[in-house]
Short mmCIF file of C-alpha atoms in Angstrom, two decimals:
data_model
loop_
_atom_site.label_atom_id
_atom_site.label_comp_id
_atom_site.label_asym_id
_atom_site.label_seq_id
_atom_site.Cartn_x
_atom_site.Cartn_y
_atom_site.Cartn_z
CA UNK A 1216 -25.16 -20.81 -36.28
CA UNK A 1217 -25.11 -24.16 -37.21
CA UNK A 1218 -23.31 -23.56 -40.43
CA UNK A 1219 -20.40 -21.43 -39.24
CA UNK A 1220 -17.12 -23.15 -38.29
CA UNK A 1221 -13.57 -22.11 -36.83
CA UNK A 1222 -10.90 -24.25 -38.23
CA UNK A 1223 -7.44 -24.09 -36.17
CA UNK A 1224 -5.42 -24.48 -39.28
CA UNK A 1225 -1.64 -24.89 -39.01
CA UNK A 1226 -0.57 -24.70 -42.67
CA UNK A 1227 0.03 -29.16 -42.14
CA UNK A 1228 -1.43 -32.24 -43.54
CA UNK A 1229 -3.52 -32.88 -40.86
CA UNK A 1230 -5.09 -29.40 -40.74
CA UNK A 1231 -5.65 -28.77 -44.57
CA UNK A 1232 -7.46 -32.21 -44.83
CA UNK A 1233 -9.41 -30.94 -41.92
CA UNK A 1234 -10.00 -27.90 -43.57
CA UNK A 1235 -11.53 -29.79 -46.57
CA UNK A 1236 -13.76 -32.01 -44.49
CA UNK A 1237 -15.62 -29.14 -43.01
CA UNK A 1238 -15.49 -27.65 -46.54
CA UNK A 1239 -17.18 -30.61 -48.03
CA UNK A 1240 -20.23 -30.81 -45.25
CA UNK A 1241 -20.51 -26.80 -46.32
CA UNK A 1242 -19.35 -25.11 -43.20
CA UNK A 1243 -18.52 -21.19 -43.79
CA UNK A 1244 -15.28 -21.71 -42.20
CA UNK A 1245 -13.53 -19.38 -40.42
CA UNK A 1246 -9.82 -19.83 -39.84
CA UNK A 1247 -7.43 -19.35 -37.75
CA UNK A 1248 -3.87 -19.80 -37.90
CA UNK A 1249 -1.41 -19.13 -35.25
CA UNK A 1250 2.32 -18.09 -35.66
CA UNK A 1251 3.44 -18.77 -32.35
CA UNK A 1252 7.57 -18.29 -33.40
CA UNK A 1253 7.29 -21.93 -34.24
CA UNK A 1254 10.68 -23.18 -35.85
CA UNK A 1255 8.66 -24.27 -38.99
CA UNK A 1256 7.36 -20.34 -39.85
CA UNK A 1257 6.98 -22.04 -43.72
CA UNK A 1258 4.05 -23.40 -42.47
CA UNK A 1259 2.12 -19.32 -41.76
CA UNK A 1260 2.45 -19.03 -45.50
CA UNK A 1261 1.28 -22.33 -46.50
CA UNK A 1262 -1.40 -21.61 -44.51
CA UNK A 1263 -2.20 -18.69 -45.88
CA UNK A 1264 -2.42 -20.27 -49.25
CA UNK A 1265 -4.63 -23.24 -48.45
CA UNK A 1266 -7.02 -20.56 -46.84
CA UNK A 1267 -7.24 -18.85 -49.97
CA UNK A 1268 -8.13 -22.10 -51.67
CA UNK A 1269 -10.29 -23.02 -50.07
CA UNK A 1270 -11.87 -19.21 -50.46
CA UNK A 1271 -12.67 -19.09 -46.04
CA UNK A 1272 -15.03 -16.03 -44.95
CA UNK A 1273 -12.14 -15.63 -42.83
CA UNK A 1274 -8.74 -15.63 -42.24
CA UNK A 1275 -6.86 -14.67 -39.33
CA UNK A 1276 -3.56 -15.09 -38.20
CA UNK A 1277 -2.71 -14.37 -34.46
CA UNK A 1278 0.69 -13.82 -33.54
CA UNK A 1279 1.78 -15.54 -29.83
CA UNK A 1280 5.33 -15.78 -28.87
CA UNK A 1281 5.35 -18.84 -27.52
CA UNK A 1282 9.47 -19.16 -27.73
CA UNK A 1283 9.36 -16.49 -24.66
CA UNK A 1284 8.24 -19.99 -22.58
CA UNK A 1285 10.79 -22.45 -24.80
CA UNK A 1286 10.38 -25.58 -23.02
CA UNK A 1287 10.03 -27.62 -26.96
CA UNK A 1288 12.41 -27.93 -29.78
CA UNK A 1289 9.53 -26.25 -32.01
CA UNK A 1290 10.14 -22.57 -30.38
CA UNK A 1291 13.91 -23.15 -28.44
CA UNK A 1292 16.37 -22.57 -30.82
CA UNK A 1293 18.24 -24.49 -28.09
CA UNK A 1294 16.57 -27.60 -28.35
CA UNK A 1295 17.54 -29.42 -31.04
CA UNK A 1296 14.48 -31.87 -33.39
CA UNK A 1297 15.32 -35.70 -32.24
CA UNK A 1298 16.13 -37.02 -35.32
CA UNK A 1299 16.67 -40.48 -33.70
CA UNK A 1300 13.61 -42.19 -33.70
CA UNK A 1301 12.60 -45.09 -36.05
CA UNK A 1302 8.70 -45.22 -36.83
CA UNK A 1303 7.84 -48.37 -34.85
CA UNK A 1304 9.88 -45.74 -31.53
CA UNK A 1305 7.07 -42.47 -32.11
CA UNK A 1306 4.46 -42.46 -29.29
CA UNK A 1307 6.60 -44.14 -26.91
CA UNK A 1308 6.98 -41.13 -24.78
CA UNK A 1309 6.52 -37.40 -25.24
CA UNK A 1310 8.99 -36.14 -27.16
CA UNK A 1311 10.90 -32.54 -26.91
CA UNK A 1312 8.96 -31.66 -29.55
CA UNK A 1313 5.69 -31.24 -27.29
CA UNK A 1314 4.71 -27.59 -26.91
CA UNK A 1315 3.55 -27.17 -23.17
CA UNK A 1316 -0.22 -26.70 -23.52
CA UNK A 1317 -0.31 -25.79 -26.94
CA UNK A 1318 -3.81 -27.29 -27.96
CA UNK A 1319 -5.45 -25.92 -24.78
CA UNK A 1320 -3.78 -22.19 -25.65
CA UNK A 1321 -4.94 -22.68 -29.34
CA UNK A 1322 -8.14 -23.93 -28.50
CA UNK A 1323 -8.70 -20.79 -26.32
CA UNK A 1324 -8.38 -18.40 -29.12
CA UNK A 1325 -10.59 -20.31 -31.26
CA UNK A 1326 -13.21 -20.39 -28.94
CA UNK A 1327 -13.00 -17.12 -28.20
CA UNK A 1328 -13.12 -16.09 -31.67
CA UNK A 1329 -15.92 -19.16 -32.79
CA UNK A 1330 -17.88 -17.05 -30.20
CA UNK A 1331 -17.40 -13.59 -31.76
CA UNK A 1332 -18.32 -15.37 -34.94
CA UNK A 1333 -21.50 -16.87 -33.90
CA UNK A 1334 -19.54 -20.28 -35.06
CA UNK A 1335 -20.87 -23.64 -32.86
CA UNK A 1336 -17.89 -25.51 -34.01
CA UNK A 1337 -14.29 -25.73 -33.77
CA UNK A 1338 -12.48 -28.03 -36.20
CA UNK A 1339 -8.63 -29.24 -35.33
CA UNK A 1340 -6.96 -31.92 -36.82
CA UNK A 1341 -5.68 -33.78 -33.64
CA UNK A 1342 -5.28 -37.51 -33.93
CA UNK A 1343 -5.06 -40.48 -31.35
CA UNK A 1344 -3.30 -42.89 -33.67
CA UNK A 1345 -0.45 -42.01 -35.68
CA UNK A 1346 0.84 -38.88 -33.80
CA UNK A 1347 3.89 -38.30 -31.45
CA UNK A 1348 2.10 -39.28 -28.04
CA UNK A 1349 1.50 -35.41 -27.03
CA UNK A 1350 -1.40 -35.75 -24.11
CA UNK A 1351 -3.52 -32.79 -25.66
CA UNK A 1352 -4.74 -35.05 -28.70
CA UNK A 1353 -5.92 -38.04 -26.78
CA UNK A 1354 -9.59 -38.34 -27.04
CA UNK A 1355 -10.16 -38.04 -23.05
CA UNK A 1356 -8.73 -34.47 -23.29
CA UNK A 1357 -10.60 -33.27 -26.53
CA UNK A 1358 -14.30 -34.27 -24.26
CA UNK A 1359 -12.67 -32.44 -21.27
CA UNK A 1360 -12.18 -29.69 -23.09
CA UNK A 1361 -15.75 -30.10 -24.80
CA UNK A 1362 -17.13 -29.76 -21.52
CA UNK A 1363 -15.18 -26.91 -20.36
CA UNK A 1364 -16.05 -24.61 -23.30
CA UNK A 1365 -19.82 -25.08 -21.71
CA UNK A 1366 -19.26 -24.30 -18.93
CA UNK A 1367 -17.34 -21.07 -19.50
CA UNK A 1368 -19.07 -18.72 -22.67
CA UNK A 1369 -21.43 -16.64 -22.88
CA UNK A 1370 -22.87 -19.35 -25.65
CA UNK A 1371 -22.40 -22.57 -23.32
CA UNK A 1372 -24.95 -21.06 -20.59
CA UNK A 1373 -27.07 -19.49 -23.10
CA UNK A 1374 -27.83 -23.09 -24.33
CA UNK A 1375 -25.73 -22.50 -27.34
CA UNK A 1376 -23.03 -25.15 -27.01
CA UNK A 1377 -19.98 -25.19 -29.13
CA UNK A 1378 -19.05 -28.45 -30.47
CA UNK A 1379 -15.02 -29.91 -30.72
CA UNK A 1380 -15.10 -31.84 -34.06
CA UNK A 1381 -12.34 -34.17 -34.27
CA UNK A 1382 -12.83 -35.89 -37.90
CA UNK A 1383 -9.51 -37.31 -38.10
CA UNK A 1384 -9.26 -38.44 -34.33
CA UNK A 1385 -8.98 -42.62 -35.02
CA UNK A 1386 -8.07 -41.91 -38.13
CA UNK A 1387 -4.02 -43.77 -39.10
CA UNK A 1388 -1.79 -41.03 -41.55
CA UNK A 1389 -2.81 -43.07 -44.94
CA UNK A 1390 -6.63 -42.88 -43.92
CA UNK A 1391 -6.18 -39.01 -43.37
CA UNK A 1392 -4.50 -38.88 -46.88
CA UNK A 1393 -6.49 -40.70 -48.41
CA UNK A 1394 -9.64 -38.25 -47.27
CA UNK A 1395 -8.00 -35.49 -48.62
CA UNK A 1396 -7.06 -36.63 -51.74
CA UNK A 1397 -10.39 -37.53 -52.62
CA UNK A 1398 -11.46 -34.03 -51.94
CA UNK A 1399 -8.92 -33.05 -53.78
CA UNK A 1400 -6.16 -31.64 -51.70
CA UNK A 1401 -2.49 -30.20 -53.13
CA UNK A 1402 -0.61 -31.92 -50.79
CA UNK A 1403 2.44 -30.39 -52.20
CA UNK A 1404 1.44 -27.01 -50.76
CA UNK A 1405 1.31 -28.18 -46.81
CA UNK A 1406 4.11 -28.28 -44.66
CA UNK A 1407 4.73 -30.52 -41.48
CA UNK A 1408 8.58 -31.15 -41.30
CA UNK A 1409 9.94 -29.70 -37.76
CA UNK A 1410 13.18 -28.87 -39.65
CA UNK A 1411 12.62 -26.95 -42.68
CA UNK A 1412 15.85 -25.33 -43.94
CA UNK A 1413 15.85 -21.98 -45.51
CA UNK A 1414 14.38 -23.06 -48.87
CA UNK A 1415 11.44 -24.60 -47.62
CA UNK A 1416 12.59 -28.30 -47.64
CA UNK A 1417 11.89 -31.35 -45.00
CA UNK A 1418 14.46 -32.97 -43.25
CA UNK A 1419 12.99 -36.43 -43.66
CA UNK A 1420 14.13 -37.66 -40.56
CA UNK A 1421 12.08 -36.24 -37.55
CA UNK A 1422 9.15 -38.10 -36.22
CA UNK A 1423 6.47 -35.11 -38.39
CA UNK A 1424 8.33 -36.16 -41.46
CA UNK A 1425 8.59 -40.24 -41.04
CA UNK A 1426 5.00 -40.25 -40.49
CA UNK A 1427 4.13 -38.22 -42.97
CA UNK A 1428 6.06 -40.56 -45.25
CA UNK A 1429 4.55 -43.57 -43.64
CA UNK A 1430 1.31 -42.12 -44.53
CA UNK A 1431 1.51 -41.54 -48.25
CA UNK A 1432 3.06 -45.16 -48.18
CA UNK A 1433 0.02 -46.76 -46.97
CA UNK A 1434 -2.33 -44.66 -49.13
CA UNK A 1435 -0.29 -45.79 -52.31
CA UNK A 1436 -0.03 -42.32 -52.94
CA UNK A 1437 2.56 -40.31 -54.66
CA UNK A 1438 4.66 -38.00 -51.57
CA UNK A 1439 5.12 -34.00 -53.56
CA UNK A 1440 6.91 -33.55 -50.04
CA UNK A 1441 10.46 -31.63 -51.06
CA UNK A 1442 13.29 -33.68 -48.84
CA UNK A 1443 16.98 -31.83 -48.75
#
Protein backbone atom coordinates (compact mmCIF):
# COMPACT_ATOMS: atom_id res chain seq x y z
CA UNK A 1 0.00 0.00 0.00
CA UNK A 2 2.71 2.03 0.83
CA UNK A 3 3.55 2.89 -2.72
CA UNK A 4 0.15 3.95 -4.02
CA UNK A 5 -0.82 7.66 -3.87
CA UNK A 6 -3.98 9.91 -4.73
CA UNK A 7 -2.91 13.24 -5.94
CA UNK A 8 -5.86 16.00 -5.89
CA UNK A 9 -4.54 17.64 -8.97
CA UNK A 10 -6.13 20.89 -10.17
CA UNK A 11 -4.43 21.39 -13.55
CA UNK A 12 -2.18 24.62 -11.30
CA UNK A 13 1.31 25.26 -10.33
CA UNK A 14 0.96 24.18 -7.06
CA UNK A 15 -0.63 20.82 -7.94
CA UNK A 16 1.62 19.75 -10.96
CA UNK A 17 4.78 20.41 -8.79
CA UNK A 18 3.02 18.27 -6.30
CA UNK A 19 2.37 15.85 -8.75
CA UNK A 20 6.14 15.61 -9.55
CA UNK A 21 7.25 15.34 -5.95
CA UNK A 22 5.31 12.21 -5.36
CA UNK A 23 6.52 11.18 -8.85
CA UNK A 24 10.10 11.57 -7.90
CA UNK A 25 9.83 9.45 -4.35
CA UNK A 26 8.07 6.71 -6.95
CA UNK A 27 4.51 6.79 -5.81
CA UNK A 28 2.02 5.01 -8.46
CA UNK A 29 -0.10 7.99 -8.36
CA UNK A 30 -3.47 8.05 -8.81
CA UNK A 31 -5.20 11.29 -9.72
CA UNK A 32 -7.88 13.01 -9.34
CA UNK A 33 -9.08 16.08 -10.75
CA UNK A 34 -12.28 17.78 -10.06
CA UNK A 35 -14.34 20.06 -12.44
CA UNK A 36 -16.49 21.57 -10.03
CA UNK A 37 -17.96 24.47 -12.82
CA UNK A 38 -14.99 26.42 -11.65
CA UNK A 39 -14.69 29.76 -13.75
CA UNK A 40 -11.13 28.64 -14.81
CA UNK A 41 -12.50 25.16 -16.77
CA UNK A 42 -8.82 25.66 -18.81
CA UNK A 43 -7.44 24.25 -15.96
CA UNK A 44 -9.63 20.28 -16.51
CA UNK A 45 -7.61 20.13 -19.68
CA UNK A 46 -4.35 21.16 -18.42
CA UNK A 47 -4.87 18.74 -16.07
CA UNK A 48 -5.52 16.23 -18.17
CA UNK A 49 -2.29 16.82 -19.95
CA UNK A 50 0.08 16.94 -17.00
CA UNK A 51 -1.58 13.51 -15.99
CA UNK A 52 -0.60 12.10 -19.13
CA UNK A 53 2.94 13.28 -18.54
CA UNK A 54 3.48 12.24 -15.96
CA UNK A 55 1.99 8.64 -17.37
CA UNK A 56 -0.51 8.21 -13.66
CA UNK A 57 -2.10 4.55 -13.25
CA UNK A 58 -4.97 6.70 -13.03
CA UNK A 59 -6.85 9.43 -14.02
CA UNK A 60 -10.13 10.51 -13.00
CA UNK A 61 -12.04 13.44 -13.33
CA UNK A 62 -15.24 13.90 -11.12
CA UNK A 63 -17.67 16.30 -12.11
CA UNK A 64 -19.39 18.44 -8.89
CA UNK A 65 -21.42 21.45 -9.53
CA UNK A 66 -20.32 23.42 -7.06
CA UNK A 67 -21.81 26.85 -8.82
CA UNK A 68 -25.40 25.33 -7.65
CA UNK A 69 -23.98 26.71 -3.93
CA UNK A 70 -22.15 30.09 -5.56
CA UNK A 71 -21.09 31.79 -2.55
CA UNK A 72 -17.16 32.51 -4.50
CA UNK A 73 -16.24 34.41 -7.55
CA UNK A 74 -14.63 30.97 -8.84
CA UNK A 75 -18.28 29.31 -9.56
CA UNK A 76 -20.80 32.75 -9.38
CA UNK A 77 -20.77 34.19 -12.54
CA UNK A 78 -22.09 37.01 -10.32
CA UNK A 79 -19.21 37.58 -8.35
CA UNK A 80 -16.78 39.28 -10.00
CA UNK A 81 -12.38 38.22 -9.38
CA UNK A 82 -11.04 41.30 -7.05
CA UNK A 83 -8.62 42.55 -9.16
CA UNK A 84 -7.67 45.19 -6.51
CA UNK A 85 -5.22 43.82 -4.41
CA UNK A 86 -1.44 44.66 -4.44
CA UNK A 87 0.87 41.61 -3.33
CA UNK A 88 2.01 42.98 0.04
CA UNK A 89 -2.65 43.18 0.52
CA UNK A 90 -3.13 38.93 -0.27
CA UNK A 91 -3.75 37.04 3.01
CA UNK A 92 -5.13 39.90 4.74
CA UNK A 93 -8.56 38.49 4.82
CA UNK A 94 -10.44 35.82 2.91
CA UNK A 95 -11.13 36.89 -0.22
CA UNK A 96 -14.44 36.21 -2.53
CA UNK A 97 -12.48 33.98 -4.16
CA UNK A 98 -12.71 31.28 -1.22
CA UNK A 99 -14.85 28.29 -2.22
CA UNK A 100 -16.95 27.35 0.97
CA UNK A 101 -15.35 24.08 2.08
CA UNK A 102 -13.74 23.23 -0.96
CA UNK A 103 -10.59 21.33 0.44
CA UNK A 104 -12.73 19.39 2.95
CA UNK A 105 -15.31 18.38 -0.18
CA UNK A 106 -12.15 17.53 -2.31
CA UNK A 107 -10.47 15.83 0.27
CA UNK A 108 -13.59 13.60 0.74
CA UNK A 109 -13.50 12.22 -2.69
CA UNK A 110 -9.95 11.50 -2.52
CA UNK A 111 -10.19 9.63 0.43
CA UNK A 112 -12.84 7.84 -0.62
CA UNK A 113 -11.26 6.91 -3.75
CA UNK A 114 -7.35 6.51 -1.99
CA UNK A 115 -9.45 3.83 -0.14
CA UNK A 116 -10.90 1.99 -3.17
CA UNK A 117 -7.35 2.16 -4.42
CA UNK A 118 -5.63 0.63 -1.56
CA UNK A 119 -3.60 4.19 -1.68
CA UNK A 120 -2.25 5.33 2.16
CA UNK A 121 -1.66 8.75 0.89
CA UNK A 122 -3.27 11.74 -0.35
CA UNK A 123 -1.08 14.43 -1.93
CA UNK A 124 -2.56 18.26 -2.32
CA UNK A 125 -0.66 21.12 -2.93
CA UNK A 126 -2.04 23.46 -0.13
CA UNK A 127 0.34 26.04 1.22
CA UNK A 128 0.51 28.18 4.52
CA UNK A 129 2.73 30.90 3.10
CA UNK A 130 2.17 32.49 -0.07
CA UNK A 131 -1.59 31.72 -0.63
CA UNK A 132 -4.79 33.91 -0.37
CA UNK A 133 -5.52 33.31 3.48
CA UNK A 134 -8.35 30.54 2.71
CA UNK A 135 -8.68 28.64 6.36
CA UNK A 136 -8.65 25.06 4.68
CA UNK A 137 -4.75 25.29 3.89
CA UNK A 138 -3.53 26.30 7.28
CA UNK A 139 -1.55 23.57 8.78
CA UNK A 140 -3.99 23.19 11.97
CA UNK A 141 -6.76 22.12 9.51
CA UNK A 142 -4.66 19.71 7.23
CA UNK A 143 -3.80 17.54 11.02
CA UNK A 144 -7.57 17.90 11.79
CA UNK A 145 -8.39 16.49 8.88
CA UNK A 146 -5.47 13.82 9.26
CA UNK A 147 -7.14 12.72 12.23
CA UNK A 148 -10.55 12.59 10.97
CA UNK A 149 -9.79 10.32 7.98
CA UNK A 150 -8.81 7.73 11.03
CA UNK A 151 -11.30 7.87 12.58
CA UNK A 152 -13.86 7.37 9.81
CA UNK A 153 -12.60 4.38 6.98
CA UNK A 154 -12.75 1.23 6.85
CA UNK A 155 -8.63 1.58 6.58
CA UNK A 156 -8.25 4.06 9.70
CA UNK A 157 -9.80 1.30 12.19
CA UNK A 158 -8.27 -1.50 10.40
CA UNK A 159 -4.87 0.03 11.46
CA UNK A 160 -4.29 1.14 7.96
CA UNK A 161 -4.00 4.91 8.32
CA UNK A 162 -4.00 7.21 5.40
CA UNK A 163 -1.49 9.85 5.49
CA UNK A 164 -2.20 13.91 4.27
CA UNK A 165 1.17 14.82 2.63
CA UNK A 166 1.56 18.41 2.39
CA UNK A 167 5.16 18.85 0.58
CA UNK A 168 4.72 22.33 -0.31
CA UNK A 169 2.96 23.45 3.03
CA UNK A 170 5.93 26.17 4.34
CA UNK A 171 7.03 26.27 1.20
CA UNK A 172 7.03 30.54 -0.38
CA UNK A 173 5.83 30.47 -4.51
CA UNK A 174 9.72 30.71 -5.76
CA UNK A 175 10.65 27.64 -3.43
CA UNK A 176 7.63 25.66 -5.01
CA UNK A 177 9.02 26.70 -8.50
CA UNK A 178 12.03 26.14 -7.99
CA UNK A 179 11.14 22.23 -6.92
CA UNK A 180 9.50 21.75 -9.96
CA UNK A 181 11.77 23.00 -12.24
CA UNK A 182 14.38 20.87 -11.09
CA UNK A 183 12.19 17.92 -11.75
CA UNK A 184 11.59 19.22 -14.71
CA UNK A 185 8.16 20.66 -14.93
CA UNK A 186 6.51 22.59 -18.27
CA UNK A 187 5.30 25.27 -16.44
CA UNK A 188 3.86 26.66 -19.55
CA UNK A 189 1.23 23.89 -19.59
CA UNK A 190 -0.44 24.74 -15.93
CA UNK A 191 -2.97 27.15 -15.40
CA UNK A 192 -3.83 29.20 -12.15
CA UNK A 193 -5.24 32.64 -13.35
CA UNK A 194 -9.00 33.04 -11.86
CA UNK A 195 -9.78 34.98 -15.09
CA UNK A 196 -8.85 33.18 -18.10
CA UNK A 197 -10.53 34.65 -21.20
CA UNK A 198 -11.68 32.51 -23.98
CA UNK A 199 -8.22 31.80 -25.46
CA UNK A 200 -6.72 30.50 -22.53
CA UNK A 201 -4.86 33.67 -21.29
CA UNK A 202 -4.26 35.14 -17.52
CA UNK A 203 -5.47 38.27 -16.50
CA UNK A 204 -2.35 39.20 -14.57
CA UNK A 205 -4.03 41.04 -12.08
CA UNK A 206 -5.91 38.74 -9.53
CA UNK A 207 -4.26 37.65 -6.38
CA UNK A 208 -3.61 33.57 -8.34
CA UNK A 209 -1.83 35.49 -11.01
CA UNK A 210 0.39 38.22 -8.89
CA UNK A 211 1.64 35.42 -6.93
CA UNK A 212 2.29 33.34 -9.44
CA UNK A 213 4.37 36.16 -10.93
CA UNK A 214 5.94 36.90 -7.63
CA UNK A 215 7.02 33.40 -7.62
CA UNK A 216 8.89 32.98 -10.86
CA UNK A 217 10.47 36.42 -9.77
CA UNK A 218 12.09 35.07 -6.80
CA UNK A 219 13.15 31.80 -8.46
CA UNK A 220 14.97 33.91 -11.26
CA UNK A 221 13.03 31.94 -13.48
CA UNK A 222 11.68 32.66 -16.85
CA UNK A 223 7.33 33.10 -16.43
CA UNK A 224 5.82 30.89 -20.05
CA UNK A 225 2.53 32.25 -18.29
CA UNK A 226 0.36 33.81 -21.48
CA UNK A 227 -0.99 37.43 -20.00
CA UNK A 228 -3.86 39.22 -22.36
Amino acid sequence: MSSRAVVLLSGGLDSTTVCAIAKAEKREIYALTIDYHQRNHWEINAAREIANRFQVAEHIIFPLDLSLFGGSSLTDDNIPVDKTKSLQEIGEQIPSSYVPARNTIFLSLALGFAETRAASEIWLGVNNVDYSGYPDCRPSYIQAYQNLAKLATKAGVEGKEMTIMTPLLNLNKGQIIRRGLELGVDYSITRTCYDLDDQGRACGRCESCLLRKEGFRQANALDPTVYR
